[in-house]
Short mmCIF file of C-alpha atoms in Angstrom, two decimals:
data_model
loop_
_atom_site.label_atom_id
_atom_site.label_comp_id
_atom_site.label_asym_id
_atom_site.label_seq_id
_atom_site.Cartn_x
_atom_site.Cartn_y
_atom_site.Cartn_z
CA MET A 246 0.10 -14.55 -39.67
CA LYS A 247 -2.78 -15.37 -41.94
CA ALA A 248 -2.63 -16.83 -45.43
CA LYS A 249 -5.49 -16.29 -47.84
CA ILE A 250 -5.53 -18.70 -50.73
CA HIS A 251 -7.76 -18.25 -53.73
CA VAL A 252 -8.31 -21.44 -55.71
CA TYR A 253 -10.00 -21.08 -59.07
CA LEU A 254 -10.56 -23.19 -62.16
CA LYS A 255 -8.02 -22.74 -64.91
CA PRO A 256 -9.11 -20.84 -68.00
CA GLY A 257 -10.59 -23.28 -70.49
CA VAL A 258 -11.97 -25.60 -67.80
CA LEU A 259 -15.75 -25.56 -68.01
CA ASP A 260 -17.28 -24.30 -64.76
CA PRO A 261 -20.90 -25.53 -64.61
CA GLN A 262 -21.49 -23.89 -61.22
CA GLY A 263 -20.21 -20.53 -62.48
CA ALA A 264 -22.40 -20.88 -65.56
CA ALA A 265 -25.43 -21.54 -63.33
CA VAL A 266 -24.62 -18.45 -61.24
CA ALA A 267 -24.35 -16.31 -64.38
CA GLY A 268 -27.67 -17.76 -65.60
CA ALA A 269 -29.37 -16.94 -62.30
CA LEU A 270 -28.04 -13.37 -62.35
CA HIS A 271 -29.39 -12.96 -65.89
CA ASN A 272 -32.77 -14.21 -64.76
CA MET A 273 -32.69 -11.56 -62.04
CA GLY A 274 -32.13 -8.85 -64.63
CA TYR A 275 -28.37 -8.35 -64.26
CA GLU A 276 -27.78 -8.54 -67.97
CA GLU A 277 -24.34 -6.91 -67.76
CA VAL A 278 -22.92 -10.21 -66.39
CA THR A 279 -21.18 -11.93 -69.28
CA ALA A 280 -19.59 -14.76 -67.29
CA ALA A 281 -19.15 -16.05 -63.74
CA ARG A 282 -16.44 -18.30 -62.39
CA GLN A 283 -16.79 -19.88 -58.98
CA GLY A 284 -13.72 -20.60 -56.84
CA LYS A 285 -12.75 -21.08 -53.22
CA LEU A 286 -11.17 -18.93 -50.55
CA ILE A 287 -9.18 -20.79 -47.91
CA GLU A 288 -7.80 -18.95 -44.86
CA LEU A 289 -5.02 -20.42 -42.78
CA ASP A 290 -3.77 -19.19 -39.41
CA LEU A 291 0.00 -19.67 -39.22
CA THR A 292 2.69 -19.48 -36.57
CA GLY A 293 5.96 -17.63 -37.27
CA ASP A 294 6.67 -14.15 -38.66
CA ASP A 295 8.70 -14.76 -41.81
CA ALA A 296 6.27 -13.99 -44.63
CA ASP A 297 8.52 -15.32 -47.40
CA ALA A 298 9.11 -18.61 -45.64
CA ALA A 299 5.40 -18.89 -44.91
CA LYS A 300 4.53 -18.26 -48.53
CA ALA A 301 6.90 -21.00 -49.67
CA ARG A 302 5.32 -23.45 -47.24
CA VAL A 303 1.77 -22.48 -48.23
CA ASP A 304 2.73 -22.84 -51.89
CA GLU A 305 3.78 -26.40 -51.12
CA MET A 306 0.45 -27.00 -49.34
CA CYS A 307 -1.39 -25.71 -52.41
CA GLN A 308 0.49 -28.07 -54.68
CA LYS A 309 0.10 -31.07 -52.40
CA LEU A 310 -3.48 -30.68 -51.21
CA LEU A 311 -5.30 -27.40 -51.50
CA SER A 312 -5.51 -27.30 -55.30
CA ASN A 313 -5.69 -29.90 -58.04
CA PRO A 314 -3.17 -28.84 -60.71
CA VAL A 315 -5.13 -30.67 -63.43
CA ILE A 316 -8.03 -28.23 -63.21
CA GLU A 317 -7.15 -25.45 -60.77
CA SER A 318 -4.82 -22.50 -60.27
CA TYR A 319 -4.29 -20.58 -57.05
CA SER A 320 -2.91 -17.37 -55.58
CA ILE A 321 -1.58 -16.75 -52.09
CA ASP A 322 -1.70 -13.61 -49.94
CA ILE A 323 0.16 -13.55 -46.64
CA ALA A 324 -0.82 -10.89 -44.09
CA MET B 226 -6.46 -64.13 -55.39
CA LYS B 227 -6.19 -62.20 -52.11
CA SER B 228 -8.10 -58.95 -52.23
CA ALA B 229 -8.41 -55.85 -50.09
CA VAL B 230 -11.09 -53.17 -50.00
CA ILE B 231 -10.00 -49.81 -48.62
CA VAL B 232 -12.50 -48.19 -46.26
CA PHE B 233 -12.56 -44.44 -45.61
CA PRO B 234 -14.86 -42.49 -43.35
CA GLY B 235 -17.81 -41.93 -45.70
CA SER B 236 -17.24 -44.94 -47.96
CA ASN B 237 -20.63 -46.49 -48.68
CA CYS B 238 -20.01 -49.07 -51.42
CA ASP B 239 -17.40 -51.00 -49.45
CA ARG B 240 -19.80 -53.82 -48.57
CA ASP B 241 -21.06 -54.11 -52.13
CA ALA B 242 -17.42 -54.33 -53.24
CA HIS B 243 -16.76 -56.96 -50.57
CA ASP B 244 -19.74 -59.05 -51.71
CA ALA B 245 -18.92 -58.81 -55.42
CA ILE B 246 -15.34 -59.95 -54.77
CA GLU B 247 -16.48 -62.78 -52.51
CA ARG B 248 -19.04 -63.92 -55.07
CA VAL B 249 -16.39 -64.25 -57.76
CA THR B 250 -13.43 -65.51 -55.74
CA GLY B 251 -15.17 -67.39 -52.94
CA GLU B 252 -12.84 -65.54 -50.56
CA LYS B 253 -13.68 -62.60 -48.36
CA PRO B 254 -11.49 -59.59 -49.09
CA ALA B 255 -9.70 -57.86 -46.23
CA MET B 256 -11.40 -54.60 -45.26
CA VAL B 257 -8.55 -52.15 -44.73
CA TRP B 258 -9.17 -48.99 -42.70
CA HIS B 259 -7.66 -45.82 -44.17
CA GLN B 260 -5.44 -45.25 -41.14
CA GLU B 261 -3.50 -48.43 -41.77
CA SER B 262 -0.19 -47.88 -43.47
CA GLU B 263 0.24 -51.33 -45.00
CA LEU B 264 -1.87 -53.72 -47.04
CA PRO B 265 -2.30 -57.22 -45.57
CA GLU B 266 0.51 -59.61 -46.46
CA GLY B 267 -0.04 -61.25 -49.84
CA THR B 268 -2.68 -58.80 -51.11
CA GLU B 269 -2.98 -58.93 -54.88
CA PHE B 270 -6.12 -56.99 -55.86
CA VAL B 271 -7.01 -53.67 -54.24
CA MET B 272 -10.41 -52.03 -54.65
CA ILE B 273 -11.19 -48.46 -53.67
CA PRO B 274 -14.96 -48.28 -53.27
CA GLY B 275 -17.49 -45.56 -53.88
CA GLY B 276 -18.95 -43.22 -51.32
CA PHE B 277 -18.31 -39.74 -50.01
CA SER B 278 -14.97 -40.06 -48.26
CA TYR B 279 -14.37 -37.18 -45.85
CA GLY B 280 -17.72 -35.73 -46.90
CA ASP B 281 -16.25 -34.73 -50.29
CA TYR B 282 -14.70 -31.75 -48.47
CA LEU B 283 -12.29 -29.56 -50.47
CA ARG B 284 -12.62 -31.74 -53.60
CA CYS B 285 -14.05 -35.23 -54.04
CA GLY B 286 -11.32 -37.71 -53.11
CA ALA B 287 -8.80 -35.03 -52.13
CA MET B 288 -8.49 -35.93 -48.44
CA ALA B 289 -8.67 -39.69 -49.02
CA SER B 290 -5.87 -39.51 -51.57
CA ARG B 291 -3.62 -38.06 -48.83
CA SER B 292 -4.59 -40.57 -46.15
CA ALA B 293 -2.22 -43.01 -44.44
CA ILE B 294 -3.02 -46.06 -46.56
CA LEU B 295 -2.56 -44.39 -49.93
CA PRO B 296 1.25 -44.62 -50.19
CA ALA B 297 0.87 -48.40 -49.76
CA VAL B 298 -1.73 -48.48 -52.54
CA VAL B 299 0.49 -46.39 -54.82
CA ALA B 300 3.46 -48.68 -54.12
CA HIS B 301 1.26 -51.72 -54.72
CA ALA B 302 0.10 -50.32 -58.07
CA ALA B 303 3.74 -49.69 -59.03
CA THR B 304 4.40 -53.44 -58.78
CA GLY B 305 1.87 -53.97 -61.60
CA ALA B 306 -0.81 -55.43 -59.30
CA PRO B 307 -4.45 -54.69 -60.18
CA VAL B 308 -6.20 -51.72 -58.56
CA LEU B 309 -9.83 -50.74 -59.25
CA GLY B 310 -11.41 -47.50 -58.13
CA VAL B 311 -15.15 -47.05 -58.55
CA CYS B 312 -16.95 -43.70 -58.32
CA ASN B 313 -15.35 -42.00 -55.30
CA GLY B 314 -12.56 -44.56 -55.80
CA PHE B 315 -12.02 -43.17 -59.32
CA GLN B 316 -11.88 -39.64 -57.88
CA ILE B 317 -9.32 -40.81 -55.31
CA LEU B 318 -7.17 -42.43 -58.02
CA THR B 319 -7.09 -39.24 -60.11
CA GLU B 320 -6.39 -37.11 -57.01
CA SER B 321 -3.52 -39.42 -56.08
CA GLY B 322 -1.99 -39.12 -59.53
CA LEU B 323 -2.38 -42.82 -60.35
CA LEU B 324 -4.76 -41.92 -63.17
CA PRO B 325 -4.78 -38.94 -65.54
CA GLY B 326 -7.45 -36.23 -65.45
CA ALA B 327 -9.91 -35.04 -62.83
CA LEU B 328 -13.60 -35.46 -62.02
CA MET B 329 -15.62 -32.29 -61.78
CA ARG B 330 -19.19 -31.34 -60.87
CA ASN B 331 -21.69 -32.83 -63.34
CA ALA B 332 -22.39 -30.43 -66.18
CA GLY B 333 -26.13 -30.55 -65.40
CA LEU B 334 -25.33 -29.77 -61.71
CA THR B 335 -27.64 -32.54 -60.54
CA PHE B 336 -26.85 -35.84 -58.87
CA VAL B 337 -27.45 -38.59 -61.43
CA CYS B 338 -28.65 -42.01 -60.30
CA GLU B 339 -29.66 -44.30 -63.13
CA LYS B 340 -28.75 -47.36 -65.17
CA ALA B 341 -26.19 -46.12 -67.64
CA PRO B 342 -25.60 -47.69 -71.04
CA LEU B 343 -21.84 -48.11 -71.52
CA LYS B 344 -19.65 -49.09 -74.43
CA ILE B 345 -16.50 -51.08 -73.91
CA ASP B 346 -13.83 -49.07 -75.68
CA ASN B 347 -11.01 -51.47 -74.97
CA GLY B 348 -11.96 -55.12 -74.50
CA ASN B 349 -8.38 -56.24 -74.38
CA THR B 350 -7.55 -55.33 -70.78
CA ARG B 351 -7.28 -57.30 -67.57
CA PHE B 352 -10.54 -55.64 -66.53
CA THR B 353 -12.60 -56.43 -69.63
CA SER B 354 -11.19 -59.59 -71.20
CA ARG B 355 -14.10 -61.79 -70.06
CA TYR B 356 -16.71 -59.69 -71.82
CA GLY B 357 -15.92 -61.52 -75.05
CA ALA B 358 -17.96 -60.21 -77.94
CA THR B 359 -20.14 -58.10 -75.64
CA SER B 360 -19.48 -54.43 -76.25
CA GLU B 361 -22.49 -52.76 -74.66
CA LEU B 362 -23.34 -52.93 -70.98
CA ILE B 363 -25.82 -51.47 -68.53
CA ILE B 364 -24.14 -50.49 -65.26
CA PRO B 365 -25.64 -48.22 -62.57
CA ILE B 366 -24.24 -44.77 -61.94
CA ALA B 367 -24.84 -42.61 -58.86
CA HIS B 368 -22.75 -39.47 -58.58
CA HIS B 369 -22.66 -35.69 -58.46
CA ASP B 370 -19.06 -35.24 -59.57
CA GLY B 371 -18.41 -37.58 -62.47
CA ASN B 372 -17.64 -35.08 -65.19
CA TYR B 373 -14.31 -36.35 -66.51
CA PHE B 374 -11.89 -33.62 -67.49
CA ALA B 375 -8.40 -33.67 -68.96
CA ASP B 376 -6.74 -31.29 -71.41
CA ALA B 377 -6.98 -32.11 -75.12
CA GLU B 378 -3.39 -33.32 -75.31
CA THR B 379 -3.95 -35.79 -72.45
CA LEU B 380 -7.25 -36.96 -73.97
CA ASP B 381 -5.57 -37.60 -77.33
CA ARG B 382 -2.78 -39.49 -75.62
CA ILE B 383 -4.97 -41.76 -73.47
CA GLU B 384 -7.26 -42.48 -76.43
CA GLY B 385 -4.24 -43.33 -78.57
CA GLU B 386 -2.83 -45.64 -75.90
CA GLY B 387 -6.12 -47.51 -75.43
CA GLN B 388 -6.46 -46.21 -71.86
CA VAL B 389 -10.11 -45.26 -72.32
CA VAL B 390 -11.83 -48.48 -71.24
CA PHE B 391 -15.49 -47.40 -70.99
CA ARG B 392 -17.55 -44.64 -72.59
CA TYR B 393 -21.12 -43.57 -71.87
CA GLY B 394 -23.72 -44.38 -74.48
CA ASN B 395 -25.68 -41.35 -73.35
CA ASN B 396 -23.32 -38.92 -71.61
CA PRO B 397 -25.01 -38.16 -68.26
CA ASN B 398 -22.53 -35.71 -66.76
CA GLY B 399 -20.64 -33.75 -69.40
CA SER B 400 -17.54 -35.97 -69.38
CA GLN B 401 -15.02 -35.10 -72.06
CA ARG B 402 -15.40 -37.46 -75.02
CA ASP B 403 -18.03 -39.49 -73.10
CA ILE B 404 -15.32 -41.07 -70.95
CA ALA B 405 -16.67 -43.27 -68.13
CA GLY B 406 -13.57 -45.30 -67.23
CA VAL B 407 -9.83 -44.84 -67.68
CA MET B 408 -6.83 -46.98 -66.92
CA ASN B 409 -3.18 -46.09 -66.43
CA GLU B 410 -0.55 -46.54 -69.11
CA GLN B 411 0.60 -49.87 -67.65
CA GLY B 412 -2.97 -51.21 -67.72
CA ASN B 413 -3.17 -52.34 -64.09
CA VAL B 414 -5.10 -49.43 -62.53
CA LEU B 415 -8.68 -48.70 -63.64
CA GLY B 416 -10.99 -45.95 -62.46
CA MET B 417 -14.63 -45.77 -63.48
CA MET B 418 -17.69 -43.82 -62.34
CA PRO B 419 -20.23 -46.63 -63.03
CA HIS B 420 -20.64 -49.24 -60.29
CA PRO B 421 -19.92 -52.78 -61.54
CA GLU B 422 -20.27 -54.10 -57.97
CA ARG B 423 -23.93 -53.05 -58.08
CA ALA B 424 -24.57 -55.26 -61.12
CA VAL B 425 -23.46 -58.74 -60.09
CA ASP B 426 -26.78 -60.33 -59.07
CA GLU B 427 -30.12 -60.66 -60.86
CA LYS B 428 -31.66 -59.02 -57.80
CA HIS B 429 -29.58 -55.93 -58.58
CA GLY B 430 -31.53 -55.70 -61.83
CA GLY B 431 -28.62 -56.84 -63.96
CA THR B 432 -25.34 -58.71 -63.93
CA ASP B 433 -23.30 -56.77 -66.46
CA GLY B 434 -20.68 -55.96 -63.83
CA LEU B 435 -19.86 -59.57 -63.14
CA ALA B 436 -17.53 -60.15 -66.08
CA LEU B 437 -15.35 -57.25 -64.92
CA PHE B 438 -14.64 -58.99 -61.63
CA GLU B 439 -14.24 -62.31 -63.44
CA SER B 440 -11.73 -60.73 -65.84
CA LEU B 441 -9.76 -59.41 -62.88
CA LEU B 442 -10.08 -62.24 -60.45
CA GLY B 443 -9.97 -65.07 -62.93
CA SER B 444 -12.77 -67.42 -61.89
CA ALA B 445 -15.64 -68.95 -63.87
#
C-alpha cells in the first residue's frame, strides 16, 4: 500500500513562501491568483493490506513526526 | 556546575557552546552525541547548540527532537535543571514540546546574519539575572527559520507569565510580537534564536552574551 500525506499550514498562519509564489505569479501576468499556500506531499510505502489499520498508524506518524500541530494540518490518503 | 552540549549531525555551534561554557565555568562540558540515551552522571546544565541538524529536513529541528538523546533531555528538564537551546537548539526545543510555539521561515525569506539589537523583557530569570540594569544587548543572529509563531492565546499567556525573555529591537524575521527568546512556565528551559555563545570574547566583536552564561553557571 501507499500513503499520501498532505501537510499544509493551518489557516491564519502566515505563509511567506506561499506569498512569494503568489507574488511571482502576479509578476508573470497571472493576475487571477489571489493567494498561494505552499505545503508538502509525503509518500510512504507500507506493508500490510488493511487500509483502516494503516491509516490509523499513519495518523500517529503525522502527529508524532510528519506534522507540527502548532502550525500545520494534514490529510491522509491510503491507496 | 557540570555541563553537557548535545551534538547532532549538522550541529555547527557546538564548539562555540563548549568554549563559552568552559570560559565561564573553567570546566569543559561533556559533548554528548545524539545517539546516546543518557546524559553523563551528574550533568546539571544542558545546552542544545545551533546548526542544521539533519540538514533541516522535514522541518528545522524535527528529526533532532525525535533522536535517542532527547527523552533524557526532556526528563532532565522535568527535574527543574537548566536547559538552553540556541538557534537550531530553540527549534529543537519547540519541536520537542519543551517550549511553546514554532519557528517558521523568515518573513523576508532570506537568511539573516547580523548583529541584532535585543531587549531583555524579563531580567528576573536564571538566564538573565546577571545583566543587572542592562536592558539592551547586541547579540549575533544567523538563521533562515527564526520567525517565531504561536497563536494569539498562547502569546498572551506567555507574555502574561513573563516567559518572553528577549525581544528584537528591530524585528529581522517576522517573529510574532518581536519575540527572540522564550522560556517554559517553570523558568528552567530557554530557547533563543540569537547566539550568546558568539558574543563572549572581545574578538567576537562583543561580549553581551557573557552575562547569560554567568547568570546560568554562577561564576564571576
